[in-house]
């Protein structure tokens, strides 16, 4: 299945309070996020997003398993999880984005098999909304080619290929997205 986004609309696909099962599909050419899921559960398998102005996949308050996902040419993040989400992903490729993968706001993102290329930040782990708290991200079998491999907020945690990465940045969201 191929879904073409709208150049002047919001997210190309938005799921709210749903159980999803997406297989062998592609979403491309959207002005905002390719796929946005709010309070969803389910599985995504053999899925590609390309040429969207926002994130490839963006989940809030969700529990998702992802297998064989590729994000190409994203305006923001290849994959983003937030607001107490729990996401387990296998075989993820992000090529050309601002941030490869992000976990924020009390979320846990675990990825086994990850390739990130052509990004400003490989990993971003932070708190955007104070009502949630710190986030965690674990990446196994990860290969990252980025201007900056990571940015991690104080109290959040990042583990890459078995190595715990400590960082004491404050207000990471404001550093990533400064008000102009």
PDB file of C-alpha atoms in Angstrom:
ATOM      1  CA  UNK A   1       0.000   0.000   0.000  1.00  0.00           C
ATOM      2  CA  UNK A   2       1.303   3.466  -0.918  1.00  0.00           C
ATOM      3  CA  UNK A   3      -0.084   6.567   0.770  1.00  0.00           C
ATOM      4  CA  UNK A   4       0.815   9.991  -0.591  1.00  0.00           C
ATOM      5  CA  UNK A   5       0.696  12.841   1.902  1.00  0.00           C
ATOM      6  CA  UNK A   6      -0.727  16.289   1.363  1.00  0.00           C
ATOM      7  CA  UNK A   7       1.741  19.108   0.791  1.00  0.00           C
ATOM      8  CA  UNK A   8      -0.382  21.613   2.708  1.00  0.00           C
ATOM      9  CA  UNK A   9      -2.010  19.382   5.313  1.00  0.00           C
ATOM     10  CA  UNK A  10      -1.193  17.997   8.720  1.00  0.00           C
ATOM     11  CA  UNK A  11       0.085  14.449   9.357  1.00  0.00           C
ATOM     12  CA  UNK A  12      -0.274  12.085   6.399  1.00  0.00           C
ATOM     13  CA  UNK A  13      -1.744   9.327   8.601  1.00  0.00           C
ATOM     14  CA  UNK A  14      -2.958   9.822  12.182  1.00  0.00           C
ATOM     15  CA  UNK A  15      -4.186   7.027  14.440  1.00  0.00           C
ATOM     16  CA  UNK A  16      -5.899   7.866  17.743  1.00  0.00           C
ATOM     17  CA  UNK A  17      -6.835   5.337  20.450  1.00  0.00           C
ATOM     18  CA  UNK A  18      -6.586   2.460  17.971  1.00  0.00           C
ATOM     19  CA  UNK A  19      -5.081  -0.972  17.544  1.00  0.00           C
ATOM     20  CA  UNK A  20      -2.956  -0.928  14.394  1.00  0.00           C
ATOM     21  CA  UNK A  21      -1.406  -3.571  12.169  1.00  0.00           C
ATOM     22  CA  UNK A  22       0.515  -2.033   9.271  1.00  0.00           C
ATOM     23  CA  UNK A  23       2.414  -4.287   6.858  1.00  0.00           C
ATOM     24  CA  UNK A  24       4.184  -3.849   3.526  1.00  0.00           C
ATOM     25  CA  UNK A  25       3.328  -0.158   3.175  1.00  0.00           C
ATOM     26  CA  UNK A  26       4.866   3.202   2.391  1.00  0.00           C
ATOM     27  CA  UNK A  27       3.902   6.781   3.243  1.00  0.00           C
ATOM     28  CA  UNK A  28       5.584   9.588   1.332  1.00  0.00           C
ATOM     29  CA  UNK A  29       5.506  13.265   0.395  1.00  0.00           C
ATOM     30  CA  UNK A  30       3.737  14.806   3.390  1.00  0.00           C
ATOM     31  CA  UNK A  31       4.163  18.288   4.817  1.00  0.00           C
ATOM     32  CA  UNK A  32       4.238  17.113   8.459  1.00  0.00           C
ATOM     33  CA  UNK A  33       4.672  13.674  10.111  1.00  0.00           C
ATOM     34  CA  UNK A  34       4.275  10.667   7.833  1.00  0.00           C
ATOM     35  CA  UNK A  35       2.565   8.639  10.584  1.00  0.00           C
ATOM     36  CA  UNK A  36       1.399   9.948  13.955  1.00  0.00           C
ATOM     37  CA  UNK A  37      -0.055   7.605  16.570  1.00  0.00           C
ATOM     38  CA  UNK A  38      -1.667   8.814  19.792  1.00  0.00           C
ATOM     39  CA  UNK A  39      -2.514   6.191  22.427  1.00  0.00           C
ATOM     40  CA  UNK A  40      -2.226   3.253  20.021  1.00  0.00           C
ATOM     41  CA  UNK A  41      -1.072  -0.352  20.312  1.00  0.00           C
ATOM     42  CA  UNK A  42       0.001  -2.718  17.596  1.00  0.00           C
ATOM     43  CA  UNK A  43       2.575  -3.817  15.055  1.00  0.00           C
ATOM     44  CA  UNK A  44       4.287  -2.162  12.095  1.00  0.00           C
ATOM     45  CA  UNK A  45       6.213  -4.441   9.719  1.00  0.00           C
ATOM     46  CA  UNK A  46       8.028  -3.776   6.426  1.00  0.00           C
ATOM     47  CA  UNK A  47       7.239  -0.080   6.406  1.00  0.00           C
ATOM     48  CA  UNK A  48       8.906   2.905   4.705  1.00  0.00           C
ATOM     49  CA  UNK A  49       8.398   6.637   5.065  1.00  0.00           C
ATOM     50  CA  UNK A  50       9.988   9.203   2.795  1.00  0.00           C
ATOM     51  CA  UNK A  51      10.008  12.904   2.016  1.00  0.00           C
ATOM     52  CA  UNK A  52       7.886  14.165   4.905  1.00  0.00           C
ATOM     53  CA  UNK A  53       8.403  17.521   6.592  1.00  0.00           C
ATOM     54  CA  UNK A  54       8.152  16.121  10.125  1.00  0.00           C
ATOM     55  CA  UNK A  55       8.820  12.684  11.607  1.00  0.00           C
ATOM     56  CA  UNK A  56       8.696   9.335   9.843  1.00  0.00           C
ATOM     57  CA  UNK A  57       6.956   7.706  12.819  1.00  0.00           C
ATOM     58  CA  UNK A  58       5.762   9.687  15.852  1.00  0.00           C
ATOM     59  CA  UNK A  59       4.072   7.934  18.783  1.00  0.00           C
ATOM     60  CA  UNK A  60       2.632   9.379  21.997  1.00  0.00           C
ATOM     61  CA  UNK A  61       1.217   7.321  24.870  1.00  0.00           C
ATOM     62  CA  UNK A  62       1.585   4.187  22.747  1.00  0.00           C
ATOM     63  CA  UNK A  63       2.864   0.605  22.900  1.00  0.00           C
ATOM     64  CA  UNK A  64       4.169  -0.531  19.503  1.00  0.00           C
ATOM     65  CA  UNK A  65       6.410  -3.206  17.988  1.00  0.00           C
ATOM     66  CA  UNK A  66       8.178  -2.224  14.773  1.00  0.00           C
ATOM     67  CA  UNK A  67      10.040  -4.520  12.376  1.00  0.00           C
ATOM     68  CA  UNK A  68      11.915  -3.532   9.221  1.00  0.00           C
ATOM     69  CA  UNK A  69      11.334   0.225   9.156  1.00  0.00           C
ATOM     70  CA  UNK A  70      13.087   2.740   6.901  1.00  0.00           C
ATOM     71  CA  UNK A  71      12.786   6.542   7.055  1.00  0.00           C
ATOM     72  CA  UNK A  72      14.299   8.554   4.209  1.00  0.00           C
ATOM     73  CA  UNK A  73      14.559  12.326   3.896  1.00  0.00           C
ATOM     74  CA  UNK A  74      12.634  13.447   6.987  1.00  0.00           C
ATOM     75  CA  UNK A  75      12.391  17.109   7.904  1.00  0.00           C
ATOM     76  CA  UNK A  76      12.625  16.310  11.610  1.00  0.00           C
ATOM     77  CA  UNK A  77      13.066  12.847  13.180  1.00  0.00           C
ATOM     78  CA  UNK A  78      13.200   9.386  11.627  1.00  0.00           C
ATOM     79  CA  UNK A  79      11.371   7.945  14.637  1.00  0.00           C
ATOM     80  CA  UNK A  80      10.062   9.694  17.744  1.00  0.00           C
ATOM     81  CA  UNK A  81       8.382   8.280  20.850  1.00  0.00           C
ATOM     82  CA  UNK A  82       6.954  10.358  23.671  1.00  0.00           C
ATOM     83  CA  UNK A  83       4.446  10.781  26.476  1.00  0.00           C
ATOM     84  CA  UNK A  84       5.081   7.477  28.254  1.00  0.00           C
ATOM     85  CA  UNK A  85       5.342   5.314  25.126  1.00  0.00           C
ATOM     86  CA  UNK A  86       6.995   1.907  25.034  1.00  0.00           C
ATOM     87  CA  UNK A  87       8.374   0.935  21.610  1.00  0.00           C
ATOM     88  CA  UNK A  88      10.390  -2.121  20.617  1.00  0.00           C
ATOM     89  CA  UNK A  89      11.933  -1.951  17.143  1.00  0.00           C
ATOM     90  CA  UNK A  90      14.018  -4.313  15.003  1.00  0.00           C
ATOM     91  CA  UNK A  91      15.976  -3.453  11.836  1.00  0.00           C
ATOM     92  CA  UNK A  92      15.564   0.313  11.555  1.00  0.00           C
ATOM     93  CA  UNK A  93      17.249   2.530   8.947  1.00  0.00           C
ATOM     94  CA  UNK A  94      17.159   6.322   9.037  1.00  0.00           C
ATOM     95  CA  UNK A  95      18.778   8.145   6.122  1.00  0.00           C
ATOM     96  CA  UNK A  96      18.683  11.945   6.088  1.00  0.00           C
ATOM     97  CA  UNK A  97      16.862  13.599   8.959  1.00  0.00           C
ATOM     98  CA  UNK A  98      17.513  16.233  11.606  1.00  0.00           C
ATOM     99  CA  UNK A  99      17.432  13.582  14.397  1.00  0.00           C
ATOM    100  CA  UNK A 100      17.750   9.867  13.721  1.00  0.00           C
ATOM    101  CA  UNK A 101      15.713   8.547  16.662  1.00  0.00           C
ATOM    102  CA  UNK A 102      14.297  10.287  19.731  1.00  0.00           C
ATOM    103  CA  UNK A 103      12.799   9.191  23.036  1.00  0.00           C
ATOM    104  CA  UNK A 104      11.198  11.799  25.256  1.00  0.00           C
ATOM    105  CA  UNK A 105       8.855  12.310  28.168  1.00  0.00           C
ATOM    106  CA  UNK A 106       9.051   9.119  30.251  1.00  0.00           C
ATOM    107  CA  UNK A 107       9.207   6.891  27.156  1.00  0.00           C
ATOM    108  CA  UNK A 108      11.317   3.829  26.462  1.00  0.00           C
ATOM    109  CA  UNK A 109      12.581   3.080  22.956  1.00  0.00           C
ATOM    110  CA  UNK A 110      14.539  -0.153  22.418  1.00  0.00           C
ATOM    111  CA  UNK A 111      16.010  -0.822  18.961  1.00  0.00           C
ATOM    112  CA  UNK A 112      17.870  -3.963  17.880  1.00  0.00           C
ATOM    113  CA  UNK A 113      19.560  -3.365  14.526  1.00  0.00           C
ATOM    114  CA  UNK A 114      19.884   0.323  13.634  1.00  0.00           C
ATOM    115  CA  UNK A 115      21.605   2.260  10.851  1.00  0.00           C
ATOM    116  CA  UNK A 116      21.576   6.064  10.918  1.00  0.00           C
ATOM    117  CA  UNK A 117      23.137   8.181   8.150  1.00  0.00           C
ATOM    118  CA  UNK A 118      23.130  11.859   7.181  1.00  0.00           C
ATOM    119  CA  UNK A 119      21.630  13.337  10.357  1.00  0.00           C
ATOM    120  CA  UNK A 120      22.553  16.235  12.632  1.00  0.00           C
ATOM    121  CA  UNK A 121      21.880  14.162  15.797  1.00  0.00           C
ATOM    122  CA  UNK A 122      21.889  10.363  15.845  1.00  0.00           C
ATOM    123  CA  UNK A 123      20.067  10.038  19.182  1.00  0.00           C
ATOM    124  CA  UNK A 124      18.061  12.567  21.191  1.00  0.00           C
ATOM    125  CA  UNK A 125      16.816  11.614  24.657  1.00  0.00           C
ATOM    126  CA  UNK A 126      15.083  14.319  26.673  1.00  0.00           C
ATOM    127  CA  UNK A 127      12.123  15.730  28.527  1.00  0.00           C
ATOM    128  CA  UNK A 128       9.912  18.080  26.532  1.00  0.00           C
ATOM    129  CA  UNK A 129       6.929  18.141  28.917  1.00  0.00           C
ATOM    130  CA  UNK A 130       7.727  18.442  32.619  1.00  0.00           C
ATOM    131  CA  UNK A 131       4.616  16.512  33.663  1.00  0.00           C
ATOM    132  CA  UNK A 132       6.215  13.326  32.311  1.00  0.00           C
ATOM    133  CA  UNK A 133       9.915  13.166  33.175  1.00  0.00           C
ATOM    134  CA  UNK A 134      13.124  11.696  31.803  1.00  0.00           C
ATOM    135  CA  UNK A 135      13.253   9.216  28.908  1.00  0.00           C
ATOM    136  CA  UNK A 136      15.307   6.145  27.989  1.00  0.00           C
ATOM    137  CA  UNK A 137      16.697   4.769  24.732  1.00  0.00           C
ATOM    138  CA  UNK A 138      18.583   1.502  24.181  1.00  0.00           C
ATOM    139  CA  UNK A 139      20.154   0.698  20.795  1.00  0.00           C
ATOM    140  CA  UNK A 140      21.830  -2.635  20.042  1.00  0.00           C
ATOM    141  CA  UNK A 141      23.790  -3.423  16.887  1.00  0.00           C
ATOM    142  CA  UNK A 142      23.730   0.289  15.981  1.00  0.00           C
ATOM    143  CA  UNK A 143      25.814   2.041  13.323  1.00  0.00           C
ATOM    144  CA  UNK A 144      25.584   5.830  13.391  1.00  0.00           C
ATOM    145  CA  UNK A 145      26.999   8.395  10.949  1.00  0.00           C
ATOM    146  CA  UNK A 146      25.951  11.782  12.351  1.00  0.00           C
ATOM    147  CA  UNK A 147      27.293  15.292  12.890  1.00  0.00           C
ATOM    148  CA  UNK A 148      26.599  14.686  16.605  1.00  0.00           C
ATOM    149  CA  UNK A 149      26.105  11.111  17.754  1.00  0.00           C
ATOM    150  CA  UNK A 150      23.808  12.076  20.614  1.00  0.00           C
ATOM    151  CA  UNK A 151      22.246  14.713  22.822  1.00  0.00           C
ATOM    152  CA  UNK A 152      20.948  13.474  26.173  1.00  0.00           C
ATOM    153  CA  UNK A 153      19.228  15.456  28.890  1.00  0.00           C
ATOM    154  CA  UNK A 154      20.295  15.135  32.531  1.00  0.00           C
ATOM    155  CA  UNK A 155      18.435  12.213  34.186  1.00  0.00           C
ATOM    156  CA  UNK A 156      17.521  10.643  30.825  1.00  0.00           C
ATOM    157  CA  UNK A 157      19.462   7.561  29.715  1.00  0.00           C
ATOM    158  CA  UNK A 158      21.039   6.332  26.499  1.00  0.00           C
ATOM    159  CA  UNK A 159      22.725   2.978  25.936  1.00  0.00           C
ATOM    160  CA  UNK A 160      24.338   2.244  22.567  1.00  0.00           C
ATOM    161  CA  UNK A 161      25.893  -1.132  21.767  1.00  0.00           C
ATOM    162  CA  UNK A 162      26.196  -1.953  25.469  1.00  0.00           C
ATOM    163  CA  UNK A 163      27.842   1.366  26.384  1.00  0.00           C
ATOM    164  CA  UNK A 164      25.982   3.692  28.737  1.00  0.00           C
ATOM    165  CA  UNK A 165      26.295   7.282  27.563  1.00  0.00           C
ATOM    166  CA  UNK A 166      26.049   9.890  30.274  1.00  0.00           C
ATOM    167  CA  UNK A 167      25.295  13.481  29.429  1.00  0.00           C
ATOM    168  CA  UNK A 168      24.234  16.388  31.621  1.00  0.00           C
ATOM    169  CA  UNK A 169      22.563  18.675  29.112  1.00  0.00           C
ATOM    170  CA  UNK A 170      19.717  20.851  30.344  1.00  0.00           C
ATOM    171  CA  UNK A 171      16.754  22.019  28.277  1.00  0.00           C
ATOM    172  CA  UNK A 172      17.622  19.751  25.352  1.00  0.00           C
ATOM    173  CA  UNK A 173      14.348  20.491  23.567  1.00  0.00           C
ATOM    174  CA  UNK A 174      15.198  24.198  23.544  1.00  0.00           C
ATOM    175  CA  UNK A 175      18.690  23.405  22.216  1.00  0.00           C
ATOM    176  CA  UNK A 176      17.244  21.262  19.419  1.00  0.00           C
ATOM    177  CA  UNK A 177      14.424  23.679  18.553  1.00  0.00           C
ATOM    178  CA  UNK A 178      15.417  27.206  19.591  1.00  0.00           C
ATOM    179  CA  UNK A 179      12.753  29.894  19.428  1.00  0.00           C
ATOM    180  CA  UNK A 180      13.624  32.247  16.579  1.00  0.00           C
TER     181      UNK A 180
END
